[in-house]
CSV table of C-alpha atoms in Angstrom, one decimal:
chain,number,residue,atom,x,y,z
A,738,MET,CA,-19.6,26.5,-2.6
A,739,GLU,CA,-18.9,28.4,0.6
A,740,LEU,CA,-21.3,26.3,2.6
A,741,ASN,CA,-19.8,23.1,1.3
A,742,LYS,CA,-16.3,24.2,2.1
A,743,LYS,CA,-17.4,25.1,5.7
A,744,HIS,CA,-19.0,21.7,5.9
A,745,SER,CA,-15.7,20.0,5.0
A,746,TYR,CA,-13.8,22.1,7.5
A,747,LEU,CA,-16.3,21.2,10.2
A,748,ILE,CA,-15.8,17.5,9.6
A,749,GLN,CA,-12.1,18.0,9.8
A,750,TRP,CA,-12.4,19.8,13.1
A,751,LEU,CA,-14.7,17.1,14.4
A,752,VAL,CA,-12.2,14.4,13.5
A,753,GLY,CA,-9.5,16.4,15.3
A,754,VAL,CA,-11.6,16.7,18.4
A,755,GLY,CA,-12.3,12.9,18.2
A,756,ASP,CA,-8.5,12.3,17.9
A,757,LEU,CA,-8.0,14.3,21.1
A,758,ILE,CA,-10.8,12.5,23.0
A,759,VAL,CA,-9.3,9.1,22.0
A,760,LEU,CA,-5.7,10.0,23.0
A,761,ASN,CA,-6.8,11.7,26.3
A,762,ALA,CA,-9.3,9.1,27.3
A,763,LEU,CA,-6.7,6.3,26.6
A,764,PHE,CA,-4.1,8.3,28.6
A,765,VAL,CA,-6.4,8.5,31.6
A,766,LEU,CA,-7.4,4.8,31.2
A,767,VAL,CA,-3.8,3.6,31.2
A,768,PHE,CA,-3.1,5.9,34.2
A,769,TYR,CA,-5.8,4.2,36.3
A,770,ILE,CA,-5.2,0.7,35.1
A,771,LEU,CA,-1.4,0.6,35.8
A,772,GLY,CA,-1.9,1.8,39.4
A,773,GLU,CA,0.3,3.9,41.7
A,774,HIS,CA,3.5,2.0,41.3
A,775,TYR,CA,3.8,3.0,37.6
A,776,THR,CA,1.9,6.3,37.7
A,777,ASN,CA,3.0,8.0,41.0
A,778,ALA,CA,5.4,10.3,39.2
A,779,ILE,CA,2.6,11.4,36.8
A,780,ALA,CA,0.0,12.1,39.5
A,781,HIS,CA,1.9,15.1,40.8
A,782,ASN,CA,1.8,17.0,37.5
A,783,PHE,CA,-1.1,15.2,35.8
A,784,ARG,CA,-2.8,18.3,34.3
A,785,GLU,CA,0.4,19.7,32.9
A,786,ILE,CA,1.5,16.4,31.4
A,787,LEU,CA,-2.0,15.9,29.8
A,788,LEU,CA,-1.8,19.5,28.4
A,789,LEU,CA,1.7,18.7,27.0
A,790,LEU,CA,0.3,15.6,25.3
A,791,ASN,CA,-2.3,17.7,23.5
A,792,PHE,CA,0.2,20.2,22.4
A,793,CYS,CA,2.4,17.5,21.0
A,794,TYR,CA,-0.6,16.1,19.0
A,795,PHE,CA,-1.2,19.5,17.3
A,796,PHE,CA,2.5,19.7,16.5
A,797,SER,CA,2.5,16.2,15.1
A,798,LEU,CA,-0.4,17.0,12.7
A,799,TYR,CA,2.0,19.4,11.0
A,800,PHE,CA,4.2,16.5,9.9
A,801,VAL,CA,1.4,13.9,9.5
A,802,PRO,CA,-1.7,15.9,8.4
A,803,MET,CA,-5.2,14.5,7.9
A,804,GLN,CA,-6.1,13.4,4.4
A,805,LEU,CA,-9.9,13.5,4.5
A,806,HIS,CA,-9.9,15.4,1.2
A,807,MET,CA,-8.5,12.5,-0.7
A,808,PRO,CA,-11.3,10.4,-2.3
A,809,VAL,CA,-9.5,7.1,-2.2
A,810,VAL,CA,-7.4,5.9,0.8
A,811,TYR,CA,-6.8,2.2,1.5
A,812,ILE,CA,-7.1,0.8,5.0
A,813,ASP,CA,-3.4,-0.2,5.3
A,814,LYS,CA,-2.5,3.4,4.4
A,815,ILE,CA,-4.8,4.7,7.1
A,816,VAL,CA,-3.2,2.3,9.7
A,817,GLN,CA,0.3,3.2,8.4
A,818,ARG,CA,-0.4,7.0,8.8
A,819,ALA,CA,-1.9,6.4,12.3
A,820,PHE,CA,1.2,4.5,13.3
A,821,VAL,CA,3.5,7.2,12.1
A,822,LEU,CA,1.4,9.9,13.8
A,823,VAL,CA,1.3,8.1,17.2
A,824,THR,CA,5.0,7.2,17.0
A,825,PHE,CA,6.0,10.8,16.3
A,826,LEU,CA,3.6,12.0,19.0
A,827,ILE,CA,5.0,9.7,21.7
A,828,PHE,CA,8.6,10.5,20.7
A,829,LEU,CA,8.0,14.2,20.9
A,830,PHE,CA,6.0,13.8,24.1
A,831,ALA,CA,8.8,11.8,25.8
A,832,THR,CA,11.5,14.2,24.5
A,833,CYS,CA,9.6,17.3,25.9
A,834,LEU,CA,9.2,15.6,29.3
A,835,ILE,CA,12.9,15.0,29.5
A,836,PHE,CA,14.0,18.5,28.5
A,837,LEU,CA,11.2,20.4,30.3
A,838,ASN,CA,11.6,18.2,33.4
A,839,VAL,CA,7.9,18.1,33.9
A,840,GLY,CA,8.0,14.7,35.6
A,841,ASP,CA,9.9,11.5,35.6
A,842,ILE,CA,7.6,9.4,33.5
A,843,LEU,CA,8.3,5.7,33.9
A,844,ALA,CA,9.2,3.8,30.7
A,845,THR,CA,6.6,1.2,31.4
A,846,PHE,CA,3.8,3.8,31.3
A,847,LEU,CA,5.0,5.2,28.0
A,848,PHE,CA,5.5,1.7,26.6
A,849,VAL,CA,1.9,0.6,27.5
A,850,TYR,CA,0.4,3.9,26.3
A,851,TYR,CA,2.3,3.8,23.0
A,852,PHE,CA,1.2,0.3,21.9
A,853,SER,CA,-2.4,0.9,23.2
A,854,ALA,CA,-2.6,4.1,21.2
A,855,ILE,CA,-1.4,2.5,18.0
A,856,VAL,CA,-4.2,-0.1,18.2
A,857,ILE,CA,-7.0,2.2,19.4
A,858,PHE,CA,-6.1,5.2,17.4
A,859,SER,CA,-5.7,3.2,14.2
A,860,LEU,CA,-9.1,1.6,14.8
A,861,TRP,CA,-10.6,5.1,15.4
A,862,ARG,CA,-9.1,6.5,12.1
A,863,VAL,CA,-10.5,3.5,10.1
A,864,ILE,CA,-13.9,4.0,11.6
A,865,VAL,CA,-13.7,7.7,10.7
A,866,ARG,CA,-12.9,6.8,7.1
A,867,VAL,CA,-15.6,4.2,6.8
A,868,SER,CA,-18.2,6.5,8.3
A,869,LEU,CA,-17.2,9.3,5.9
A,870,LYS,CA,-17.6,7.0,2.9
A,871,ILE,CA,-21.1,6.0,4.2
A,872,TYR,CA,-21.9,9.7,4.8
A,873,ARG,CA,-20.8,10.6,1.2
A,874,LYS,CA,-22.9,7.7,-0.3
A,875,LYS,CA,-26.0,9.3,1.2
A,876,GLY,CA,-25.2,12.5,-0.8
A,877,TYR,CA,-23.5,14.7,1.8
A,878,ASN,CA,-20.0,16.3,1.9
A,879,PHE,CA,-19.7,16.1,-1.9
A,880,LYS,CA,-17.8,18.3,-4.4
A,881,LYS,CA,-19.6,19.8,-7.4
A,882,ILE,CA,-17.4,19.2,-10.4
A,883,ILE,CA,-17.5,19.7,-14.2
A,884,ILE,CA,-15.4,17.9,-16.9
A,885,VAL,CA,-14.1,19.9,-19.8
A,886,GLY,CA,-13.5,17.6,-22.7
A,887,ALA,CA,-15.6,14.6,-23.6
A,888,GLY,CA,-13.0,12.3,-25.2
A,889,LYS,CA,-11.9,8.9,-24.0
A,890,ASN,CA,-10.1,10.4,-20.9
A,891,GLY,CA,-13.1,12.5,-20.0
A,892,MET,CA,-15.6,9.5,-20.3
A,893,GLU,CA,-13.3,7.2,-18.2
A,894,LEU,CA,-12.9,9.9,-15.6
A,895,TYR,CA,-16.7,10.3,-15.5
A,896,ARG,CA,-17.2,6.5,-15.1
A,897,VAL,CA,-14.7,6.3,-12.2
A,898,MET,CA,-16.4,9.2,-10.4
A,899,LYS,CA,-19.9,7.9,-10.8
A,900,ASP,CA,-19.0,4.2,-10.0
A,901,ASP,CA,-18.5,4.9,-6.3
A,902,LEU,CA,-20.5,7.7,-4.6
A,903,SER,CA,-18.3,7.4,-1.5
A,904,TYR,CA,-15.6,9.3,-3.4
A,905,GLY,CA,-17.7,12.4,-2.7
A,906,PHE,CA,-18.1,13.7,-6.3
A,907,SER,CA,-21.2,15.2,-7.9
A,908,VAL,CA,-20.5,15.4,-11.6
A,909,MET,CA,-22.6,18.2,-13.0
A,910,GLY,CA,-21.7,17.4,-16.6
A,911,PHE,CA,-19.5,17.9,-19.7
A,912,PHE,CA,-18.3,20.9,-21.7
A,913,ASP,CA,-17.0,20.1,-25.2
A,914,ASP,CA,-16.8,21.9,-28.6
A,915,ASN,CA,-17.8,18.8,-30.5
A,916,LEU,CA,-21.5,19.2,-30.9
A,917,SER,CA,-21.9,15.7,-32.4
A,918,LEU,CA,-21.3,14.4,-28.9
A,919,LYS,CA,-24.2,16.3,-27.4
A,920,SER,CA,-26.7,13.5,-27.7
A,921,ALA,CA,-24.3,10.8,-26.6
A,922,LEU,CA,-23.0,12.4,-23.4
A,923,PRO,CA,-24.7,11.7,-20.0
A,924,ASN,CA,-25.1,15.5,-19.4
A,925,TYR,CA,-23.9,18.0,-22.0
A,926,LEU,CA,-23.7,21.5,-20.5
A,927,GLY,CA,-22.3,23.5,-23.4
A,928,MET,CA,-19.2,24.6,-25.3
A,929,THR,CA,-15.8,25.4,-23.6
A,930,ASN,CA,-16.4,29.1,-23.9
A,931,GLU,CA,-19.4,28.7,-21.6
A,932,VAL,CA,-17.4,27.2,-18.7
A,933,GLU,CA,-16.8,30.4,-16.8
A,934,ASN,CA,-20.4,31.5,-16.6
A,935,TYR,CA,-21.6,28.1,-15.6
A,936,VAL,CA,-19.0,27.8,-12.8
A,937,LEU,CA,-20.0,31.2,-11.3
A,938,ALA,CA,-23.7,30.5,-11.6
A,939,HIS,CA,-23.6,27.0,-10.0
A,940,ASP,CA,-20.8,27.3,-7.4
A,941,VAL,CA,-18.6,24.6,-9.0
A,942,ASP,CA,-15.9,23.3,-6.6
A,943,GLU,CA,-13.5,21.7,-9.1
A,944,ILE,CA,-12.8,21.7,-12.8
A,945,TYR,CA,-11.3,18.6,-14.5
A,946,CYS,CA,-9.8,19.3,-17.9
A,947,THR,CA,-9.3,16.4,-20.3
A,948,LEU,CA,-8.8,18.5,-23.5
A,949,PRO,CA,-5.9,17.5,-25.8
A,950,GLY,CA,-2.7,19.5,-25.7
A,951,THR,CA,-3.5,21.2,-29.1
A,952,ASN,CA,-6.1,23.2,-27.2
A,953,ASP,CA,-3.5,24.9,-25.0
A,954,GLU,CA,-5.1,28.4,-25.3
A,955,LYS,CA,-8.4,27.1,-24.0
A,956,ILE,CA,-6.7,25.2,-21.2
A,957,LEU,CA,-4.7,28.2,-20.2
A,958,ARG,CA,-7.8,30.5,-20.2
A,959,ILE,CA,-9.8,28.1,-18.0
A,960,LEU,CA,-6.8,27.6,-15.7
A,961,ASN,CA,-6.4,31.3,-15.2
A,962,PHE,CA,-10.1,31.7,-14.5
A,963,ALA,CA,-10.0,28.9,-12.0
A,964,GLU,CA,-7.1,30.4,-10.2
A,965,LYS,CA,-8.7,33.9,-10.1
A,966,HIS,CA,-12.0,32.5,-8.6
A,967,MET,CA,-10.4,30.0,-6.2
A,968,VAL,CA,-11.7,26.9,-8.0
A,969,ARG,CA,-9.4,23.9,-8.0
A,970,PHE,CA,-8.2,22.9,-11.4
A,971,TYR,CA,-7.0,19.4,-12.4
A,972,ILE,CA,-5.8,18.3,-15.8
A,973,VAL,CA,-5.6,14.7,-17.2
A,974,PRO,CA,-2.6,14.3,-19.5
A,975,GLU,CA,-3.6,13.5,-23.1
A,976,PHE,CA,-1.2,10.5,-23.3
A,977,TYR,CA,-3.1,8.8,-20.5
A,978,ARG,CA,-5.3,7.3,-23.3
A,979,ASN,CA,-2.3,5.2,-24.3
A,980,ILE,CA,-0.5,4.8,-20.9
A,981,LYS,CA,-3.0,3.5,-18.4
A,982,LYS,CA,-0.8,4.2,-15.4
A,983,SER,CA,-0.8,6.2,-12.2
A,984,LEU,CA,1.9,8.6,-13.2
A,985,VAL,CA,4.1,10.1,-10.6
A,986,MET,CA,5.4,13.7,-10.9
A,987,GLU,CA,8.8,14.8,-9.7
A,988,VAL,CA,10.4,18.2,-10.0
A,989,MET,CA,13.9,19.1,-11.2
A,990,GLU,CA,14.2,22.7,-10.1
A,991,SER,CA,11.1,24.1,-11.8
A,992,ILE,CA,10.8,21.4,-14.5
A,993,PRO,CA,8.1,18.8,-13.9
A,994,LEU,CA,9.0,15.2,-14.7
A,995,LEU,CA,6.5,12.4,-15.0
A,996,THR,CA,7.6,8.8,-14.3
A,997,VAL,CA,5.4,5.8,-15.1
A,998,ARG,CA,5.4,4.3,-11.6
A,999,ARG,CA,5.9,5.1,-7.9
A,1000,GLU,CA,8.6,3.0,-6.3
A,1001,PRO,CA,8.6,3.4,-2.5
A,1002,LEU,CA,11.7,1.2,-2.2
A,1003,GLN,CA,13.8,3.7,-4.1
A,1004,ALA,CA,13.9,5.7,-0.9
A,1005,ALA,CA,17.0,4.8,1.2
A,1006,TYR,CA,15.0,4.9,4.4
A,1007,ASN,CA,12.4,2.3,3.1
A,1008,ARG,CA,15.2,0.0,1.8
A,1009,ALA,CA,17.0,0.2,5.2
A,1010,LEU,CA,13.8,-0.6,7.0
A,1011,LYS,CA,13.0,-3.6,4.8
A,1012,ARG,CA,16.5,-4.9,4.9
A,1013,SER,CA,16.7,-4.6,8.7
A,1014,PHE,CA,13.4,-6.5,9.1
A,1015,ASP,CA,14.7,-9.2,6.7
A,1016,VAL,CA,17.9,-9.7,8.6
A,1017,VAL,CA,16.2,-9.8,12.1
A,1018,PHE,CA,13.2,-11.9,11.0
A,1019,SER,CA,15.4,-14.4,9.0
A,1020,PHE,CA,18.0,-14.7,11.8
A,1021,ILE,CA,15.2,-15.5,14.3
A,1022,ILE,CA,13.9,-18.2,12.0
A,1023,LEU,CA,17.3,-19.7,11.3
A,1024,VAL,CA,18.4,-20.0,14.9
A,1025,THR,CA,15.0,-21.3,16.3
A,1026,ILE,CA,12.7,-23.1,13.8
A,1027,TYR,CA,15.1,-24.0,11.0
A,1028,PRO,CA,17.5,-26.3,12.8
A,1029,VAL,CA,14.6,-28.4,14.1
A,1030,LEU,CA,13.0,-28.5,10.6
A,1031,TYR,CA,16.3,-29.4,8.9
A,1032,VAL,CA,16.8,-32.4,11.2
A,1033,VAL,CA,13.2,-33.7,11.0
A,1034,ILE,CA,12.5,-32.9,7.4
A,1035,GLY,CA,16.0,-34.0,6.3
A,1036,VAL,CA,15.5,-37.5,7.8
A,1037,LEU,CA,12.1,-37.8,6.1
A,1038,ILE,CA,13.5,-36.6,2.7
A,1039,LYS,CA,16.4,-39.1,2.9
A,1040,MET,CA,13.8,-41.9,3.8
A,1041,SER,CA,11.6,-40.9,0.8
A,1042,SER,CA,14.2,-41.0,-1.9
A,1043,PRO,CA,18.0,-40.9,-2.4
A,1044,GLY,CA,19.6,-37.5,-2.9
A,1045,PRO,CA,20.5,-34.3,-1.1
A,1046,VAL,CA,18.3,-32.7,1.6
A,1047,LEU,CA,18.5,-29.3,-0.1
A,1048,PHE,CA,17.6,-28.5,-3.7
A,1049,LYS,CA,19.6,-25.7,-5.3
A,1050,GLN,CA,18.4,-24.0,-8.5
A,1051,LYS,CA,19.5,-21.0,-10.5
A,1052,ARG,CA,16.8,-18.3,-10.3
A,1053,THR,CA,16.4,-14.7,-11.5
A,1054,GLY,CA,17.0,-12.1,-8.8
A,1055,LEU,CA,17.3,-8.3,-8.4
A,1056,TYR,CA,17.9,-6.5,-11.7
A,1057,GLY,CA,17.9,-9.8,-13.6
A,1058,GLN,CA,21.0,-11.2,-11.8
A,1059,GLU,CA,21.2,-15.0,-11.3
A,1060,PHE,CA,21.5,-16.6,-7.9
A,1061,GLU,CA,21.3,-20.0,-6.3
A,1062,CYS,CA,17.9,-20.5,-4.6
A,1063,TYR,CA,17.6,-23.0,-1.8
A,1064,LYS,CA,14.6,-25.3,-1.0
A,1065,PHE,CA,14.0,-28.5,0.8
A,1066,ARG,CA,14.0,-31.2,-1.9
A,1067,THR,CA,10.4,-32.3,-2.7
A,1068,MET,CA,11.1,-34.4,-5.8
A,1069,LYS,CA,13.1,-37.4,-6.8
A,1070,VAL,CA,16.4,-36.3,-8.4
A,1071,ASN,CA,15.6,-35.8,-12.1
A,1072,ARG,CA,16.9,-34.1,-15.2
A,1073,GLU,CA,13.9,-31.9,-15.8
A,1074,ALA,CA,14.1,-30.0,-12.5
A,1075,ASP,CA,15.4,-26.8,-14.2
A,1076,THR,CA,13.1,-26.8,-17.2
A,1077,LEU,CA,9.7,-28.3,-16.1
A,1078,GLN,CA,7.7,-26.8,-13.3
A,1079,ALA,CA,5.7,-28.9,-10.9
A,1080,VAL,CA,2.1,-29.9,-11.9
A,1081,LYS,CA,-0.7,-31.5,-10.0
A,1082,ASP,CA,-0.1,-35.2,-9.2
A,1083,ASP,CA,3.4,-34.8,-10.6
A,1084,PRO,CA,5.0,-38.3,-10.6
A,1085,ARG,CA,8.4,-36.7,-9.7
A,1086,LYS,CA,7.2,-35.6,-6.2
A,1087,THR,CA,7.9,-37.7,-3.2
A,1088,ARG,CA,5.2,-38.3,-0.5
A,1089,ILE,CA,6.9,-36.0,2.0
A,1090,GLY,CA,7.5,-33.5,-0.8
A,1091,ASP,CA,3.8,-33.2,-1.4
A,1092,ILE,CA,3.2,-32.2,2.2
A,1093,LEU,CA,6.1,-29.8,2.2
A,1094,ARG,CA,4.7,-28.0,-0.8
A,1095,LYS,CA,1.2,-27.7,0.6
A,1096,THR,CA,2.4,-26.2,3.9
A,1097,ASN,CA,5.2,-24.0,2.4
A,1098,LEU,CA,7.7,-25.7,4.6
A,1099,ASP,CA,9.9,-26.4,1.5
A,1100,GLU,CA,10.6,-22.6,1.3
A,1101,PHE,CA,12.3,-22.3,4.7
A,1102,PRO,CA,15.9,-22.7,3.4
A,1103,GLN,CA,15.4,-19.5,1.5
A,1104,PHE,CA,15.8,-17.5,4.7
A,1105,ILE,CA,19.5,-18.3,4.1
A,1106,ASN,CA,19.2,-16.5,0.7
A,1107,VAL,CA,17.6,-13.6,2.7
A,1108,ILE,CA,20.5,-13.4,5.1
A,1109,LYS,CA,22.9,-13.4,2.1
A,1110,GLY,CA,21.1,-10.5,0.6
A,1111,GLU,CA,19.9,-12.3,-2.5
A,1112,MET,CA,16.2,-12.4,-1.4
A,1113,SER,CA,13.8,-10.6,0.9
A,1114,VAL,CA,11.2,-12.1,3.2
A,1115,VAL,CA,8.4,-10.5,1.0
A,1116,GLY,CA,8.7,-9.8,-2.7
A,1117,PRO,CA,7.9,-11.3,-6.1
A,1118,ARG,CA,8.7,-15.0,-6.2
A,1119,PRO,CA,11.9,-15.9,-8.1
A,1120,HIS,CA,11.4,-17.8,-11.3
A,1121,MET,CA,13.4,-20.4,-13.1
A,1122,LEU,CA,15.8,-18.9,-15.7
A,1123,ARG,CA,13.9,-20.7,-18.4
A,1124,HIS,CA,10.7,-19.0,-17.3
A,1125,THR,CA,12.3,-15.6,-17.2
A,1126,GLU,CA,13.6,-16.0,-20.8
A,1127,GLN,CA,10.3,-17.4,-22.0
A,1128,TYR,CA,7.9,-14.9,-20.4
A,1129,SER,CA,10.0,-11.7,-20.7
A,1130,ALA,CA,9.4,-12.1,-24.5
A,1131,LEU,CA,5.7,-12.6,-24.1
A,1132,ILE,CA,4.7,-10.2,-21.3
A,1133,ASP,CA,5.6,-6.5,-21.6
A,1134,LYS,CA,6.1,-5.7,-17.9
A,1135,TYR,CA,7.5,-9.0,-16.9
A,1136,MET,CA,11.0,-7.7,-16.1
A,1137,VAL,CA,9.6,-4.9,-14.0
A,1138,ARG,CA,9.1,-7.5,-11.2
A,1139,HIS,CA,12.9,-7.7,-10.9
A,1140,LEU,CA,13.3,-4.0,-9.7
A,1141,VAL,CA,13.1,-5.4,-6.2
A,1142,LYS,CA,14.6,-8.5,-4.5
A,1143,PRO,CA,12.5,-11.7,-4.9
A,1144,GLY,CA,10.7,-12.9,-1.8
A,1145,VAL,CA,10.1,-16.1,0.2
A,1146,THR,CA,6.5,-15.1,-0.1
A,1147,GLY,CA,4.7,-12.4,-2.1
A,1148,TRP,CA,1.5,-10.5,-2.9
A,1149,ALA,CA,0.7,-12.7,-5.9
A,1150,GLN,CA,1.0,-15.8,-3.8
A,1151,VAL,CA,-1.4,-14.7,-1.1
A,1152,THR,CA,-4.0,-13.5,-3.6
A,1153,GLY,CA,-4.4,-16.8,-5.4
A,1154,TYR,CA,-1.5,-16.9,-7.9
A,1155,ARG,CA,0.6,-19.6,-6.4
A,1156,GLY,CA,1.8,-22.8,-8.0
A,1157,GLU,CA,1.7,-23.9,-11.6
A,1158,THR,CA,0.9,-21.3,-14.4
A,1159,LYS,CA,-0.9,-23.3,-17.1
A,1160,THR,CA,-1.8,-20.3,-19.3
A,1161,LEU,CA,-0.2,-17.0,-20.3
A,1162,GLU,CA,-3.2,-15.2,-18.6
A,1163,GLN,CA,-2.2,-16.7,-15.3
A,1164,MET,CA,1.3,-15.5,-15.5
A,1165,GLU,CA,0.1,-12.1,-16.6
A,1166,GLY,CA,-2.1,-12.0,-13.4
A,1167,ARG,CA,0.9,-12.9,-11.3
A,1168,VAL,CA,3.1,-10.2,-12.9
A,1169,LYS,CA,0.3,-7.6,-12.5
A,1170,ARG,CA,0.2,-8.3,-8.8
A,1171,ASP,CA,4.0,-8.3,-8.5
A,1172,VAL,CA,4.2,-4.8,-10.2
A,1173,TRP,CA,1.3,-3.6,-8.0
A,1174,TYR,CA,3.4,-4.7,-4.9
A,1175,ILE,CA,6.4,-2.7,-6.1
A,1176,GLU,CA,4.3,0.4,-6.7
A,1177,ASN,CA,2.4,0.2,-3.4
A,1178,TRP,CA,5.0,-1.2,-1.0
A,1179,THR,CA,4.6,-0.4,2.7
A,1180,PHE,CA,6.1,-2.0,5.7
A,1181,PHE,CA,2.6,-2.8,6.9
A,1182,LEU,CA,1.8,-4.5,3.6
A,1183,ASP,CA,4.8,-6.8,4.1
A,1184,LEU,CA,3.5,-7.7,7.6
A,1185,LYS,CA,0.0,-8.4,6.2
A,1186,ILE,CA,1.5,-10.7,3.5
A,1187,ILE,CA,3.5,-12.6,6.2
A,1188,VAL,CA,0.4,-13.1,8.4
A,1189,VAL,CA,-1.7,-14.3,5.5
A,1190,THR,CA,1.1,-16.7,4.4
A,1191,ILE,CA,1.3,-18.2,8.0
A,1192,LEU,CA,-2.5,-18.7,8.0
A,1193,ASN,CA,-2.3,-20.4,4.6
A,1194,MET,CA,0.4,-22.7,5.9
A,1195,PHE,CA,-2.0,-24.1,8.5
A,1196,LYS,CA,-5.1,-24.4,6.3
A,1197,GLY,CA,-3.2,-25.5,3.2
A,1198,GLU,CA,-3.5,-24.2,-0.4
A,1199,LYS,CA,-5.1,-25.9,-3.3
A,1200,ASN,CA,-2.6,-24.5,-5.8
A,1201,ALA,CA,0.4,-25.6,-3.8
A,1202,TYR,CA,1.6,-28.7,-5.6
């Protein structure tokens, strides 16, 4: 165990050294590329300034630490943390230079270094994570673990850990008092009263307990043993068998509270960030692209069929509230607009309407809804009132998608769930992705969805009709 822990710390130190090499090398590179006009003030105190940069890095790690110990980290999370670390580092660095009067750093130099560091440092951290996954797949830097309890939760935990070796787990086996499971288990190690001796004899790193709550004496005994011998102890709640969710723990004084989902947009800072982006992005669209689109598309719509340029429809918004959603009209005026969704080769569509739907151009008036605060640029797509009433009775988590503002585009739309929903399974797939978005929201995820949406506008979508 001691050797494995030292190995983990060595990897962490190597990554830290790599961080410093990347940041320092980039600093020197920007210094020489920009030339004397932008770096003359730096040259007089070059070593002191470089030393200060390194000091700020170590201080920044206190607020944005490495997460190499975590078995599962998504690339967008890595990029997000790299962005936060670099932003905090540069802010601290610039502040120190001002107060310590080390040198008059020109804003241009810091600006170039900041944006270069975001790109290069993010790429470096992604490479580190991918390399670590490959390293673990080869059988290195793993943790020796045992699972106490071989019920449904224990077997599911075993399957997850064995499915991907890059998580860095070496599952030694199971302990359970039900001897009838002995022949069915992948590796039965003994009864629960034998856990302590096995852990000491085999240098186990972590214990995962999936025993039911009725075995509280056994759980407490193993927990106290783990604490005494510096072995990390994890427990899987018994009710996970029925609630297949990534539960989030909060604390009220000393009382732990479990909630069924994590909602990043409950934080005031995240809501303010998302709303600020919505207003700025929508305002730019409405004063640049939208007026041109309105004139050109408006003329084409009027030529294609009589009726208004904009189509207004009641949709379900935040917390189930109704609002009037705007779109460029893509169909002939008809009585079924509020009850019947568009289908392939729909006879109600106009020729220009078909093009508008395939390119997403019909959605542009919804930036007005965004400015009004009824929608967001990114979020679950707003549905017709009839669909809300219909599917909320058929799909358990359907109304969860209304915990955030609906979006002009969304995660479900860029992952293949756009357009007509012919079956209940299709709508369930869309709702599942909408709920995933709510639970995993990041500002970078929004940017990713916007970029994919723009790319889809140019190449077209087969489900857009």
